[in-house]
Structure formats: structure tokens, C-alpha cells
């Protein structure tokens, strides 16, 4: 069964460093997303990406964040200068078409120290 | 702004029992509502998607209903098994009209099924 793949599964970084989280969405999907979940809290929407551009972003997704689809398969989330409060589980999701099922990856646990 | 609430926050039942998980949302203008399962430290597994024009969806022992007018959805699990132990999340897709798709999640119900 096709699945969304995220790497790494766990990343520890020092405050102020840049991190790149990687995702390989399901191959025929057209819509791509990043969500995050701080420990013990709700899953929160960060950004949606369609047709090679951001279609929507939340207030969390400030200038420190960026997304890219550098080739036909990868979808990345970059955090330029990490803060302690960026520590969370980051989930990538994709779907084939609007109003269809969203498939999530297993997540990357980011720990900023 | 859409708010999603799930009650109860935690539920413990003996194996074999039928159970209902509740989800409520504040804005009835939604594209769809989706139920997920999350195991500890893991990703989200999609269980059921109910589109706004539908009243319910079934998959195996799971049945999800949607009442948009009252802002409620329920997930019914029949004949619960220890393997059903997990956190169950509901998520509403608000109708933005702009062709976007972003899910607003509840905090989840942590289910424990006791053998």
C-alpha cells in the first residue's frame, strides 16, 4: 500500500541551527501539507502546497519556515533558526484531490536543545 | 475560527464492549470530517472520511456518523479489541471556498481496551 515517508524519524538540533525535514508523498498525490504536534497538544496545520506554490499557511508558519518541492518526489520543510518552542512532532500529509482522504507520514520528532 | 472538541478525553472499556467516541465542531460549513487513529509516538492513520453530503461511513467494525447541522460526529467501534487501544482523533476540513484543504483537529480520545 502506498505511504507517505518522512526522514529522519528523530532529529536533535541546537537552538539557532537550521533543520530540513524531508517527506516523500504518495506518488500521484497533488496536495501536500505540513502539520505539527507539540507534546500533549493538538495537531496543528502549518502550510499547504499545491501546483508548486503555497496555497495557505497558518500564523505559526512565519518567516523562519519555508517549504519546497525540489523535484517530482520530495517535499521539504526548512526551519532557518530553530527555537526551543519548535520542538514538536512534524507530520507531512498528502492527498490526491480535495475532499479525499489525507494520508499522513509517521512524523519527524524534532528536539531543539 | 473552527474549534473541534472531543469527549471523553480518555476511555477505558473491557474487551468486547461496543463504544462511541464523540466529536463536536463549532462551524458547520465543512467539506468533510475525518477520523484518525494515533498510536503512541507514531503518525496518524486514516480510519474514515465522511464528506459533507454524507451522513455516515462504515469500515469493518467502525462506523462514523456526521450531523452537520448540530456540529457533531460520532465514531462507533463494535466489539472492541485490545488492538484498538490508541488515541482517536477527529478532524474537520473547513470550507474556505478557496480550494484549500486544512484540517482542524480535536485533542483526541485515548482509548484503552482491557483484555
mmCIF file of C-alpha atoms in Angstrom:
data_model
loop_
_atom_site.group_PDB
_atom_site.id
_atom_site.type_symbol
_atom_site.label_atom_id
_atom_site.label_comp_id
_atom_site.label_asym_id
_atom_site.label_seq_id
_atom_site.Cartn_x
_atom_site.Cartn_y
_atom_site.Cartn_z
ATOM 1 C CA UNK A 1 0.000 0.000 0.000
ATOM 2 C CA UNK A 2 1.379 3.430 -0.875
ATOM 3 C CA UNK A 3 2.519 5.516 2.069
ATOM 4 C CA UNK A 4 3.965 8.894 2.955
ATOM 5 C CA UNK A 5 7.578 8.581 4.090
ATOM 6 C CA UNK A 6 9.352 11.036 6.371
ATOM 7 C CA UNK A 7 13.028 11.315 7.279
ATOM 8 C CA UNK A 8 14.627 11.488 9.716
ATOM 9 C CA UNK A 9 12.379 9.918 12.329
ATOM 10 C CA UNK A 10 14.109 11.885 15.078
ATOM 11 C CA UNK A 11 16.375 14.950 14.888
ATOM 12 C CA UNK A 12 18.115 16.772 17.694
ATOM 13 C CA UNK A 13 19.440 20.222 16.918
ATOM 14 C CA UNK A 14 20.899 23.155 18.780
ATOM 15 C CA UNK A 15 18.924 26.355 19.110
ATOM 16 C CA UNK A 16 19.627 28.700 16.223
ATOM 17 C CA UNK A 17 20.570 25.946 13.790
ATOM 18 C CA UNK A 18 18.795 25.279 10.525
ATOM 19 C CA UNK A 19 16.954 21.997 10.006
ATOM 20 C CA UNK A 20 15.388 20.417 6.965
ATOM 21 C CA UNK A 21 12.660 17.839 7.370
ATOM 22 C CA UNK A 22 12.036 15.618 4.401
ATOM 23 C CA UNK A 23 8.940 13.914 3.074
ATOM 24 C CA UNK A 24 8.139 11.717 0.116
ATOM 25 C CA UNK A 25 4.387 11.981 -0.533
ATOM 26 C CA UNK A 26 2.350 9.323 -2.316
ATOM 27 C CA UNK A 27 3.367 9.473 -5.960
ATOM 28 C CA UNK A 28 0.120 10.508 -7.666
ATOM 29 C CA UNK A 29 -0.962 12.945 -4.971
ATOM 30 C CA UNK A 30 -1.281 16.618 -5.808
ATOM 31 C CA UNK A 31 -1.740 18.381 -2.465
ATOM 32 C CA UNK A 32 0.929 18.451 0.238
ATOM 33 C CA UNK A 33 0.866 19.627 3.823
ATOM 34 C CA UNK A 34 2.900 20.064 6.956
ATOM 35 C CA UNK A 35 1.347 19.789 10.401
ATOM 36 C CA UNK A 36 2.952 19.752 13.815
ATOM 37 C CA UNK A 37 2.050 18.391 17.218
ATOM 38 C CA UNK A 38 3.659 19.754 20.343
ATOM 39 C CA UNK A 39 3.748 17.116 23.064
ATOM 40 C CA UNK A 40 0.348 16.784 24.697
ATOM 41 C CA UNK A 41 -1.311 19.259 22.368
ATOM 42 C CA UNK A 42 -3.470 19.176 19.260
ATOM 43 C CA UNK A 43 -2.175 18.550 15.766
ATOM 44 C CA UNK A 44 -1.869 21.989 14.143
ATOM 45 C CA UNK A 45 -1.871 22.975 10.475
ATOM 46 C CA UNK A 46 1.258 24.732 9.246
ATOM 47 C CA UNK A 47 1.119 25.019 5.468
ATOM 48 C CA UNK A 48 -0.478 23.627 2.326
ATOM 49 C CA UNK A 49 1.234 23.361 -1.049
ATOM 50 C CA UNK A 50 -0.300 22.826 -4.460
ATOM 51 C CA UNK A 51 0.870 23.389 -8.010
ATOM 52 C CA UNK A 52 4.366 24.304 -6.801
ATOM 53 C CA UNK A 53 3.283 27.069 -4.507
ATOM 54 C CA UNK A 54 1.973 27.673 -1.024
ATOM 55 C CA UNK A 55 -1.816 27.775 -1.113
ATOM 56 C CA UNK A 56 -2.397 28.508 2.543
ATOM 57 C CA UNK A 57 -0.388 28.942 5.738
ATOM 58 C CA UNK A 58 -1.166 29.375 9.391
ATOM 59 C CA UNK A 59 0.060 32.118 11.712
ATOM 60 C CA UNK A 60 2.613 29.628 13.037
ATOM 61 C CA UNK A 61 4.286 29.486 9.623
ATOM 62 C CA UNK A 62 6.328 32.675 9.909
ATOM 63 C CA UNK A 63 9.446 33.789 8.028
ATOM 64 C CA UNK A 64 11.549 31.162 9.801
ATOM 65 C CA UNK A 65 9.716 28.435 7.895
ATOM 66 C CA UNK A 66 9.836 27.561 4.224
ATOM 67 C CA UNK A 67 8.718 24.667 2.063
ATOM 68 C CA UNK A 68 9.998 23.347 -1.202
ATOM 69 C CA UNK A 69 9.298 20.616 -3.689
ATOM 70 C CA UNK A 70 12.742 20.439 -5.295
ATOM 71 C CA UNK A 71 11.920 17.531 -7.590
ATOM 72 C CA UNK A 72 8.986 15.318 -8.500
ATOM 73 C CA UNK A 73 9.090 13.278 -5.331
ATOM 74 C CA UNK A 74 10.416 15.183 -2.303
ATOM 75 C CA UNK A 75 8.676 17.803 -0.194
ATOM 76 C CA UNK A 76 10.721 19.592 2.448
ATOM 77 C CA UNK A 77 10.141 21.847 5.420
ATOM 78 C CA UNK A 78 13.012 24.105 6.434
ATOM 79 C CA UNK A 79 13.281 25.923 9.729
ATOM 80 C CA UNK A 80 16.008 28.547 9.401
ATOM 81 C CA UNK A 81 16.878 29.317 13.005
ATOM 82 C CA UNK A 82 15.303 26.869 15.397
ATOM 83 C CA UNK A 83 13.876 27.901 18.744
ATOM 84 C CA UNK A 84 13.183 25.768 21.794
ATOM 85 C CA UNK A 85 9.449 26.100 21.115
ATOM 86 C CA UNK A 86 9.884 24.489 17.692
ATOM 87 C CA UNK A 87 10.341 21.147 19.462
ATOM 88 C CA UNK A 88 7.449 19.011 18.254
ATOM 89 C CA UNK A 89 6.455 16.112 16.051
ATOM 90 C CA UNK A 90 6.197 17.300 12.457
ATOM 91 C CA UNK A 91 3.873 15.442 10.121
ATOM 92 C CA UNK A 92 3.773 15.544 6.357
ATOM 93 C CA UNK A 93 0.494 14.715 4.635
ATOM 94 C CA UNK A 94 -0.675 14.349 1.066
ATOM 95 C CA UNK A 95 -3.895 13.804 -0.764
ATOM 96 C CA UNK A 96 -4.824 13.095 -4.320
ATOM 97 C CA UNK A 97 -7.620 15.609 -4.641
ATOM 98 C CA UNK A 98 -9.541 17.955 -2.403
ATOM 99 C CA UNK A 99 -12.215 16.305 -0.347
ATOM 100 C CA UNK A 100 -10.393 12.974 -0.390
ATOM 101 C CA UNK A 101 -8.632 11.112 2.367
ATOM 102 C CA UNK A 102 -5.472 12.671 3.798
ATOM 103 C CA UNK A 103 -2.529 10.312 4.285
ATOM 104 C CA UNK A 104 -0.002 11.176 6.951
ATOM 105 C CA UNK A 105 3.586 10.127 7.396
ATOM 106 C CA UNK A 106 4.995 8.673 10.606
ATOM 107 C CA UNK A 107 6.401 12.025 11.620
ATOM 108 C CA UNK A 108 9.768 13.547 12.494
ATOM 109 C CA UNK A 109 10.330 14.256 16.158
ATOM 110 C CA UNK A 110 12.337 17.484 16.343
ATOM 111 C CA UNK A 111 14.071 18.275 19.603
ATOM 112 C CA UNK A 112 15.711 21.690 19.946
ATOM 113 C CA UNK A 113 18.221 21.960 22.780
ATOM 114 C CA UNK B 1 -12.451 30.051 13.607
ATOM 115 C CA UNK B 2 -13.250 26.335 13.664
ATOM 116 C CA UNK B 3 -12.869 24.612 17.037
ATOM 117 C CA UNK B 4 -13.041 20.834 17.425
ATOM 118 C CA UNK B 5 -13.722 19.187 20.779
ATOM 119 C CA UNK B 6 -13.581 15.505 21.651
ATOM 120 C CA UNK B 7 -15.264 13.951 24.651
ATOM 121 C CA UNK B 8 -14.256 12.000 26.644
ATOM 122 C CA UNK B 9 -10.522 12.706 26.776
ATOM 123 C CA UNK B 10 -9.908 9.126 27.896
ATOM 124 C CA UNK B 11 -11.963 5.966 27.950
ATOM 125 C CA UNK B 12 -11.274 2.527 29.355
ATOM 126 C CA UNK B 13 -13.523 -0.405 28.418
ATOM 127 C CA UNK B 14 -13.417 -4.199 28.736
ATOM 128 C CA UNK B 15 -12.736 -6.203 25.612
ATOM 129 C CA UNK B 16 -15.827 -6.967 23.550
ATOM 130 C CA UNK B 17 -17.725 -3.845 24.512
ATOM 131 C CA UNK B 18 -19.261 -1.540 21.900
ATOM 132 C CA UNK B 19 -18.322 2.097 22.354
ATOM 133 C CA UNK B 20 -18.932 5.577 20.987
ATOM 134 C CA UNK B 21 -16.445 8.413 20.691
ATOM 135 C CA UNK B 22 -17.782 11.939 20.298
ATOM 136 C CA UNK B 23 -16.553 14.874 18.287
ATOM 137 C CA UNK B 24 -18.109 18.325 18.048
ATOM 138 C CA UNK B 25 -17.195 21.268 15.840
ATOM 139 C CA UNK B 26 -18.265 24.887 16.021
ATOM 140 C CA UNK B 27 -18.581 25.792 12.332
ATOM 141 C CA UNK B 28 -20.957 23.589 10.332
ATOM 142 C CA UNK B 29 -19.563 24.812 7.000
ATOM 143 C CA UNK B 30 -17.191 21.907 6.418
ATOM 144 C CA UNK B 31 -16.024 19.971 3.363
ATOM 145 C CA UNK B 32 -15.664 16.768 5.314
ATOM 146 C CA UNK B 33 -14.755 15.214 8.622
ATOM 147 C CA UNK B 34 -12.060 12.601 9.023
ATOM 148 C CA UNK B 35 -11.308 10.193 11.859
ATOM 149 C CA UNK B 36 -7.736 9.090 12.566
ATOM 150 C CA UNK B 37 -6.005 6.691 14.874
ATOM 151 C CA UNK B 38 -2.692 7.608 16.525
ATOM 152 C CA UNK B 39 -0.542 5.088 18.351
ATOM 153 C CA UNK B 40 1.961 6.444 20.939
ATOM 154 C CA UNK B 41 4.828 8.289 19.260
ATOM 155 C CA UNK B 42 3.523 7.388 15.817
ATOM 156 C CA UNK B 43 1.842 9.008 12.860
ATOM 157 C CA UNK B 44 -1.826 9.330 12.027
ATOM 158 C CA UNK B 45 -3.672 6.505 10.328
ATOM 159 C CA UNK B 46 -6.809 7.476 8.476
ATOM 160 C CA UNK B 47 -9.856 5.470 9.514
ATOM 161 C CA UNK B 48 -12.864 7.066 7.851
ATOM 162 C CA UNK B 49 -13.681 10.147 5.806
ATOM 163 C CA UNK B 50 -17.238 11.483 5.763
ATOM 164 C CA UNK B 51 -17.969 14.059 3.116
ATOM 165 C CA UNK B 52 -20.325 16.903 3.975
ATOM 166 C CA UNK B 53 -23.128 15.427 1.854
ATOM 167 C CA UNK B 54 -22.948 12.071 3.659
ATOM 168 C CA UNK B 55 -24.489 11.011 6.953
ATOM 169 C CA UNK B 56 -22.252 8.043 7.745
ATOM 170 C CA UNK B 57 -19.412 5.811 6.637
ATOM 171 C CA UNK B 58 -18.556 2.256 7.636
ATOM 172 C CA UNK B 59 -15.347 0.254 7.567
ATOM 173 C CA UNK B 60 -15.327 -3.132 9.232
ATOM 174 C CA UNK B 61 -16.159 -2.681 12.923
ATOM 175 C CA UNK B 62 -16.069 1.100 12.622
ATOM 176 C CA UNK B 63 -18.989 3.355 11.815
ATOM 177 C CA UNK B 64 -18.773 7.132 11.732
ATOM 178 C CA UNK B 65 -21.748 9.460 11.537
ATOM 179 C CA UNK B 66 -21.959 13.146 10.744
ATOM 180 C CA UNK B 67 -24.647 15.661 11.694
ATOM 181 C CA UNK B 68 -23.528 18.965 10.232
ATOM 182 C CA UNK B 69 -26.480 20.955 11.498
ATOM 183 C CA UNK B 70 -25.712 20.108 15.111
ATOM 184 C CA UNK B 71 -21.934 20.157 14.606
ATOM 185 C CA UNK B 72 -21.386 16.592 15.751
ATOM 186 C CA UNK B 73 -19.768 13.382 14.625
ATOM 187 C CA UNK B 74 -19.530 10.046 16.375
ATOM 188 C CA UNK B 75 -17.241 7.076 15.877
ATOM 189 C CA UNK B 76 -18.791 3.779 16.845
ATOM 190 C CA UNK B 77 -16.477 0.820 17.470
ATOM 191 C CA UNK B 78 -18.151 -2.572 17.685
ATOM 192 C CA UNK B 79 -16.805 -5.486 19.682
ATOM 193 C CA UNK B 80 -13.694 -3.663 20.876
ATOM 194 C CA UNK B 81 -10.355 -5.482 20.980
ATOM 195 C CA UNK B 82 -7.103 -4.741 22.858
ATOM 196 C CA UNK B 83 -5.550 -3.846 19.494
ATOM 197 C CA UNK B 84 -7.997 -0.939 19.260
ATOM 198 C CA UNK B 85 -6.160 0.790 22.116
ATOM 199 C CA UNK B 86 -4.900 4.096 20.733
ATOM 200 C CA UNK B 87 -5.789 7.780 20.594
ATOM 201 C CA UNK B 88 -8.606 8.586 18.187
ATOM 202 C CA UNK B 89 -8.606 11.999 16.565
ATOM 203 C CA UNK B 90 -11.309 13.697 14.588
ATOM 204 C CA UNK B 91 -10.511 16.500 12.184
ATOM 205 C CA UNK B 92 -12.794 18.878 10.309
ATOM 206 C CA UNK B 93 -11.956 20.411 6.978
ATOM 207 C CA UNK B 94 -13.389 23.933 6.954
ATOM 208 C CA UNK B 95 -14.967 25.126 3.746
ATOM 209 C CA UNK B 96 -12.712 28.018 2.858
ATOM 210 C CA UNK B 97 -14.063 28.425 -0.652
ATOM 211 C CA UNK B 98 -10.527 28.967 -1.864
ATOM 212 C CA UNK B 99 -9.829 25.385 -2.769
ATOM 213 C CA UNK B 100 -7.572 24.874 0.190
ATOM 214 C CA UNK B 101 -7.694 21.898 2.481
ATOM 215 C CA UNK B 102 -6.564 22.195 6.049
ATOM 216 C CA UNK B 103 -7.700 20.015 8.875
ATOM 217 C CA UNK B 104 -8.623 21.332 12.308
ATOM 218 C CA UNK B 105 -8.023 18.599 14.852
ATOM 219 C CA UNK B 106 -9.525 17.765 18.187
ATOM 220 C CA UNK B 107 -7.268 16.770 21.038
ATOM 221 C CA UNK B 108 -8.351 13.155 20.797
ATOM 222 C CA UNK B 109 -9.857 10.429 22.923
ATOM 223 C CA UNK B 110 -7.369 7.970 24.411
ATOM 224 C CA UNK B 111 -8.968 4.541 24.317
ATOM 225 C CA UNK B 112 -7.784 1.611 26.405
ATOM 226 C CA UNK B 113 -9.388 -1.781 25.809
ATOM 227 C CA UNK B 114 -8.752 -4.119 28.719
ATOM 228 C CA UNK B 115 -8.370 -7.845 27.898
#
